[in-house]
Amino acid sequence: MNPLPQRRIIIRRSSRQIELYDGNQLLGCYPCAVGKSSTPTPLGNYAVATKVMNPGGAFGTRWLGLSLPDYGIHGTNKPASIGTQASLGCIRMHNHHVEALYDQVGAGTPVIITE
């Protein structure tokens, strides 16, 4: 019996892109903002730890908290920042994109942050 494909999120800091995979199939690719050079988004292997709808304020309409405390993937009230190095280390997405991602992943989904 073959194991079921596993969804995973890959965040590419240098190209400021988020990719969602199911096994080897790319399900979606979204632009994002990453941390400023003084507060870079940390590289490494993490997982979605929490999901919050409508956290408000700077976090936009969705929050996907990582297993790394105080870091997450979230919407934004500053859409012009998408595609830049702008955050304190979190990963920002357009609200409509983070809503689509939020609906496709669950707690425990691997999140790989690479250069």
Short mmCIF file of N, CA and C in Angstrom, two decimals:
data_model
loop_
_atom_site.label_atom_id
_atom_site.label_comp_id
_atom_site.label_asym_id
_atom_site.label_seq_id
_atom_site.Cartn_x
_atom_site.Cartn_y
_atom_site.Cartn_z
N MET A 1 0.83 -1.18 0.00
CA MET A 1 0.00 0.00 0.00
C MET A 1 0.88 1.25 0.00
N ASN A 2 0.60 2.16 -0.91
CA ASN A 2 1.38 3.39 -0.99
C ASN A 2 0.90 4.39 0.05
N PRO A 3 1.83 5.09 0.69
CA PRO A 3 1.39 6.14 1.62
C PRO A 3 0.71 7.27 0.85
N LEU A 4 -0.20 7.96 1.51
CA LEU A 4 -0.87 9.09 0.89
C LEU A 4 0.11 10.24 0.69
N PRO A 5 -0.04 10.97 -0.42
CA PRO A 5 0.82 12.15 -0.59
C PRO A 5 0.64 13.11 0.58
N GLN A 6 1.68 13.78 0.93
CA GLN A 6 1.63 14.71 2.06
C GLN A 6 1.71 16.14 1.55
N ARG A 7 0.81 16.95 2.04
CA ARG A 7 0.88 18.38 1.71
C ARG A 7 2.05 19.00 2.46
N ARG A 8 2.69 19.95 1.82
CA ARG A 8 3.78 20.68 2.46
C ARG A 8 3.86 22.06 1.83
N ILE A 9 4.36 22.99 2.63
CA ILE A 9 4.54 24.37 2.19
C ILE A 9 6.04 24.62 2.11
N ILE A 10 6.47 25.16 0.97
CA ILE A 10 7.86 25.57 0.81
C ILE A 10 7.87 27.08 0.63
N ILE A 11 8.64 27.76 1.47
CA ILE A 11 8.79 29.22 1.38
C ILE A 11 10.19 29.50 0.87
N ARG A 12 10.28 30.20 -0.25
CA ARG A 12 11.57 30.53 -0.87
C ARG A 12 11.85 32.02 -0.60
N ARG A 13 12.78 32.25 0.35
CA ARG A 13 13.06 33.63 0.75
C ARG A 13 13.56 34.49 -0.41
N SER A 14 14.49 33.95 -1.19
CA SER A 14 15.12 34.78 -2.23
C SER A 14 14.14 35.22 -3.30
N SER A 15 13.21 34.35 -3.68
CA SER A 15 12.23 34.73 -4.71
C SER A 15 10.92 35.23 -4.10
N ARG A 16 10.82 35.18 -2.75
CA ARG A 16 9.63 35.63 -2.03
C ARG A 16 8.37 34.97 -2.60
N GLN A 17 8.43 33.63 -2.59
CA GLN A 17 7.33 32.81 -3.09
C GLN A 17 6.99 31.73 -2.06
N ILE A 18 5.69 31.41 -1.99
CA ILE A 18 5.21 30.28 -1.20
C ILE A 18 4.64 29.27 -2.17
N GLU A 19 5.08 28.01 -2.02
CA GLU A 19 4.58 26.94 -2.87
C GLU A 19 3.89 25.91 -1.99
N LEU A 20 2.71 25.46 -2.45
CA LEU A 20 1.98 24.42 -1.74
C LEU A 20 2.01 23.16 -2.61
N TYR A 21 2.49 22.07 -2.04
CA TYR A 21 2.59 20.79 -2.74
C TYR A 21 1.72 19.75 -2.06
N ASP A 22 1.23 18.82 -2.88
CA ASP A 22 0.62 17.58 -2.39
C ASP A 22 1.46 16.48 -3.04
N GLY A 23 2.31 15.83 -2.25
CA GLY A 23 3.31 14.94 -2.83
C GLY A 23 4.22 15.77 -3.71
N ASN A 24 4.34 15.38 -4.99
CA ASN A 24 5.17 16.13 -5.94
C ASN A 24 4.37 17.09 -6.79
N GLN A 25 3.05 17.15 -6.56
CA GLN A 25 2.19 18.01 -7.37
C GLN A 25 2.10 19.41 -6.76
N LEU A 26 2.45 20.42 -7.56
CA LEU A 26 2.33 21.81 -7.12
C LEU A 26 0.86 22.20 -7.20
N LEU A 27 0.29 22.58 -6.04
CA LEU A 27 -1.12 22.98 -5.98
C LEU A 27 -1.29 24.48 -6.10
N GLY A 28 -0.29 25.24 -5.67
CA GLY A 28 -0.39 26.70 -5.72
C GLY A 28 0.94 27.36 -5.48
N CYS A 29 1.09 28.55 -6.04
CA CYS A 29 2.30 29.34 -5.85
C CYS A 29 1.85 30.78 -5.63
N TYR A 30 2.32 31.38 -4.55
CA TYR A 30 1.84 32.70 -4.14
C TYR A 30 3.02 33.62 -3.81
N PRO A 31 2.91 34.91 -4.15
CA PRO A 31 3.94 35.86 -3.72
C PRO A 31 3.79 36.14 -2.23
N CYS A 32 4.90 36.48 -1.60
CA CYS A 32 4.86 36.80 -0.17
C CYS A 32 5.90 37.85 0.16
N ALA A 33 5.81 38.37 1.38
CA ALA A 33 6.85 39.23 1.93
C ALA A 33 7.55 38.42 3.01
N VAL A 34 8.83 38.64 3.15
CA VAL A 34 9.62 37.96 4.18
C VAL A 34 10.27 38.99 5.08
N GLY A 35 11.05 38.53 6.03
CA GLY A 35 11.68 39.42 6.99
C GLY A 35 12.71 40.35 6.39
N LYS A 36 12.82 41.52 7.01
CA LYS A 36 13.85 42.49 6.63
C LYS A 36 15.22 41.89 6.91
N SER A 37 16.26 42.50 6.33
CA SER A 37 17.62 41.99 6.55
C SER A 37 18.00 42.03 8.03
N SER A 38 17.45 42.98 8.78
CA SER A 38 17.75 43.06 10.21
C SER A 38 16.94 42.06 11.05
N THR A 39 15.84 41.55 10.47
CA THR A 39 14.99 40.57 11.16
C THR A 39 14.56 39.49 10.16
N PRO A 40 15.54 38.71 9.68
CA PRO A 40 15.24 37.77 8.59
C PRO A 40 14.31 36.63 9.02
N THR A 41 13.55 36.16 8.05
CA THR A 41 12.74 34.96 8.26
C THR A 41 13.70 33.80 8.46
N PRO A 42 13.57 33.03 9.55
CA PRO A 42 14.52 31.97 9.83
C PRO A 42 14.38 30.78 8.89
N LEU A 43 15.51 30.32 8.38
CA LEU A 43 15.53 29.11 7.55
C LEU A 43 15.30 27.90 8.43
N GLY A 44 14.73 26.84 7.85
CA GLY A 44 14.58 25.60 8.61
C GLY A 44 13.31 24.86 8.28
N ASN A 45 13.12 23.75 8.99
CA ASN A 45 11.96 22.90 8.83
C ASN A 45 11.05 23.05 10.04
N TYR A 46 9.82 23.45 9.77
CA TYR A 46 8.84 23.69 10.82
C TYR A 46 7.54 23.00 10.45
N ALA A 47 6.47 23.33 11.14
CA ALA A 47 5.15 22.80 10.83
C ALA A 47 4.11 23.84 11.20
N VAL A 48 2.93 23.74 10.57
CA VAL A 48 1.81 24.58 10.98
C VAL A 48 1.39 24.09 12.37
N ALA A 49 1.39 24.98 13.34
CA ALA A 49 1.04 24.60 14.72
C ALA A 49 -0.36 25.07 15.10
N THR A 50 -0.75 26.26 14.60
CA THR A 50 -2.06 26.82 14.94
C THR A 50 -2.67 27.48 13.71
N LYS A 51 -3.99 27.54 13.69
CA LYS A 51 -4.73 28.22 12.65
C LYS A 51 -5.74 29.14 13.32
N VAL A 52 -5.74 30.44 12.92
CA VAL A 52 -6.66 31.40 13.51
C VAL A 52 -7.34 32.18 12.38
N MET A 53 -8.66 32.22 12.41
CA MET A 53 -9.41 33.04 11.46
C MET A 53 -9.57 34.44 12.02
N ASN A 54 -9.40 35.43 11.16
CA ASN A 54 -9.61 36.84 11.49
C ASN A 54 -8.86 37.30 12.75
N PRO A 55 -7.51 37.12 12.76
CA PRO A 55 -6.74 37.61 13.92
C PRO A 55 -6.71 39.13 13.98
N GLY A 56 -6.96 39.80 12.86
CA GLY A 56 -7.10 41.25 12.83
C GLY A 56 -5.80 42.01 12.71
N GLY A 57 -5.95 43.30 12.55
CA GLY A 57 -4.81 44.21 12.50
C GLY A 57 -3.82 43.86 11.41
N ALA A 58 -2.54 43.89 11.77
CA ALA A 58 -1.47 43.65 10.82
C ALA A 58 -1.47 42.22 10.29
N PHE A 59 -2.21 41.31 10.94
CA PHE A 59 -2.19 39.90 10.54
C PHE A 59 -3.27 39.57 9.51
N GLY A 60 -4.01 40.56 9.06
CA GLY A 60 -4.98 40.33 8.01
C GLY A 60 -6.09 39.37 8.43
N THR A 61 -6.50 38.51 7.50
CA THR A 61 -7.68 37.67 7.72
C THR A 61 -7.37 36.26 8.22
N ARG A 62 -6.11 35.83 8.14
CA ARG A 62 -5.76 34.47 8.59
C ARG A 62 -4.36 34.46 9.21
N TRP A 63 -4.17 33.55 10.16
CA TRP A 63 -2.88 33.32 10.80
C TRP A 63 -2.62 31.82 10.81
N LEU A 64 -1.49 31.43 10.25
CA LEU A 64 -1.00 30.05 10.34
C LEU A 64 0.27 30.11 11.18
N GLY A 65 0.13 29.82 12.46
CA GLY A 65 1.28 29.89 13.36
C GLY A 65 2.20 28.71 13.15
N LEU A 66 3.49 28.96 13.14
CA LEU A 66 4.48 27.90 12.94
C LEU A 66 4.89 27.26 14.26
N SER A 67 5.53 26.11 14.15
CA SER A 67 6.05 25.43 15.34
C SER A 67 7.21 26.22 15.94
N LEU A 68 7.70 27.22 15.24
CA LEU A 68 8.68 28.16 15.77
C LEU A 68 7.89 29.29 16.44
N PRO A 69 7.93 29.38 17.76
CA PRO A 69 7.08 30.37 18.45
C PRO A 69 7.25 31.78 17.91
N ASP A 70 6.15 32.51 17.85
CA ASP A 70 6.08 33.91 17.43
C ASP A 70 6.25 34.13 15.93
N TYR A 71 6.33 33.07 15.14
CA TYR A 71 6.44 33.20 13.70
C TYR A 71 5.24 32.56 13.03
N GLY A 72 4.84 33.13 11.90
CA GLY A 72 3.72 32.55 11.19
C GLY A 72 3.60 33.07 9.77
N ILE A 73 2.65 32.46 9.07
CA ILE A 73 2.25 32.89 7.74
C ILE A 73 0.91 33.58 7.94
N HIS A 74 0.79 34.81 7.45
CA HIS A 74 -0.45 35.54 7.73
C HIS A 74 -0.77 36.52 6.61
N GLY A 75 -2.00 37.01 6.64
CA GLY A 75 -2.41 38.07 5.73
C GLY A 75 -1.78 39.38 6.17
N THR A 76 -2.22 40.46 5.55
CA THR A 76 -1.61 41.75 5.89
C THR A 76 -2.59 42.90 5.65
N ASN A 77 -2.37 43.97 6.38
CA ASN A 77 -3.09 45.21 6.11
C ASN A 77 -2.19 46.15 5.30
N LYS A 78 -1.05 45.62 4.81
CA LYS A 78 -0.11 46.39 3.98
C LYS A 78 0.18 45.60 2.70
N PRO A 79 -0.80 45.46 1.79
CA PRO A 79 -0.60 44.63 0.61
C PRO A 79 0.55 45.09 -0.28
N ALA A 80 0.92 46.35 -0.22
CA ALA A 80 2.04 46.84 -1.04
C ALA A 80 3.37 46.22 -0.62
N SER A 81 3.42 45.63 0.58
CA SER A 81 4.67 45.02 1.05
C SER A 81 4.93 43.64 0.44
N ILE A 82 3.92 43.04 -0.16
CA ILE A 82 4.09 41.70 -0.74
C ILE A 82 5.14 41.75 -1.84
N GLY A 83 6.06 40.80 -1.81
CA GLY A 83 7.15 40.76 -2.77
C GLY A 83 8.41 41.44 -2.28
N THR A 84 8.38 41.94 -1.05
CA THR A 84 9.53 42.66 -0.50
C THR A 84 10.05 41.98 0.78
N GLN A 85 11.13 42.52 1.31
CA GLN A 85 11.63 42.14 2.63
C GLN A 85 11.12 43.21 3.58
N ALA A 86 10.05 42.92 4.31
CA ALA A 86 9.37 43.99 5.05
C ALA A 86 9.01 43.64 6.48
N SER A 87 9.00 42.36 6.83
CA SER A 87 8.42 41.98 8.13
C SER A 87 9.49 41.84 9.21
N LEU A 88 9.02 41.52 10.39
CA LEU A 88 9.92 41.23 11.52
C LEU A 88 10.33 39.76 11.52
N GLY A 89 10.04 39.06 10.45
CA GLY A 89 10.43 37.65 10.32
C GLY A 89 9.30 36.76 9.87
N CYS A 90 8.07 37.21 10.05
CA CYS A 90 6.92 36.43 9.60
C CYS A 90 6.83 36.48 8.07
N ILE A 91 5.93 35.65 7.55
CA ILE A 91 5.69 35.58 6.12
C ILE A 91 4.32 36.18 5.86
N ARG A 92 4.28 37.26 5.09
CA ARG A 92 3.03 37.96 4.77
C ARG A 92 2.53 37.52 3.40
N MET A 93 1.21 37.41 3.29
CA MET A 93 0.57 37.11 2.01
C MET A 93 -0.60 38.06 1.80
N HIS A 94 -1.01 38.20 0.53
CA HIS A 94 -2.27 38.89 0.27
C HIS A 94 -3.37 38.12 1.00
N ASN A 95 -4.36 38.83 1.53
CA ASN A 95 -5.41 38.16 2.30
C ASN A 95 -6.12 37.07 1.50
N HIS A 96 -6.44 37.33 0.23
CA HIS A 96 -7.15 36.30 -0.54
C HIS A 96 -6.26 35.07 -0.78
N HIS A 97 -4.95 35.25 -0.84
CA HIS A 97 -4.05 34.10 -0.99
C HIS A 97 -3.93 33.31 0.30
N VAL A 98 -3.78 34.00 1.43
CA VAL A 98 -3.65 33.27 2.70
C VAL A 98 -4.96 32.54 3.03
N GLU A 99 -6.08 33.09 2.60
CA GLU A 99 -7.35 32.40 2.81
C GLU A 99 -7.40 31.10 2.02
N ALA A 100 -6.91 31.12 0.78
CA ALA A 100 -6.87 29.90 -0.05
C ALA A 100 -5.92 28.88 0.57
N LEU A 101 -4.75 29.32 1.02
CA LEU A 101 -3.78 28.41 1.64
C LEU A 101 -4.35 27.82 2.93
N TYR A 102 -4.94 28.67 3.74
CA TYR A 102 -5.51 28.27 5.04
C TYR A 102 -6.49 27.11 4.87
N ASP A 103 -7.30 27.17 3.81
CA ASP A 103 -8.32 26.16 3.59
C ASP A 103 -7.76 24.83 3.10
N GLN A 104 -6.49 24.82 2.68
CA GLN A 104 -5.89 23.61 2.09
C GLN A 104 -4.90 22.89 2.99
N VAL A 105 -4.61 23.46 4.16
CA VAL A 105 -3.62 22.83 5.05
C VAL A 105 -4.20 22.71 6.46
N GLY A 106 -3.61 21.82 7.22
CA GLY A 106 -4.03 21.63 8.60
C GLY A 106 -2.85 21.71 9.54
N ALA A 107 -3.14 21.66 10.83
CA ALA A 107 -2.07 21.60 11.82
C ALA A 107 -1.21 20.38 11.51
N GLY A 108 0.10 20.55 11.62
CA GLY A 108 1.03 19.47 11.34
C GLY A 108 1.59 19.51 9.93
N THR A 109 1.03 20.34 9.06
CA THR A 109 1.56 20.44 7.69
C THR A 109 3.00 20.95 7.75
N PRO A 110 3.95 20.24 7.13
CA PRO A 110 5.34 20.71 7.14
C PRO A 110 5.50 22.04 6.41
N VAL A 111 6.36 22.88 6.97
CA VAL A 111 6.69 24.17 6.37
C VAL A 111 8.22 24.24 6.28
N ILE A 112 8.73 24.29 5.05
CA ILE A 112 10.17 24.34 4.82
C ILE A 112 10.52 25.74 4.34
N ILE A 113 11.38 26.42 5.10
CA ILE A 113 11.82 27.77 4.71
C ILE A 113 13.25 27.65 4.21
N THR A 114 13.42 27.98 2.93
CA THR A 114 14.71 27.84 2.27
C THR A 114 15.12 29.18 1.69
N GLU A 115 16.40 29.29 1.35
CA GLU A 115 16.88 30.53 0.74
C GLU A 115 16.32 30.64 -0.67
#
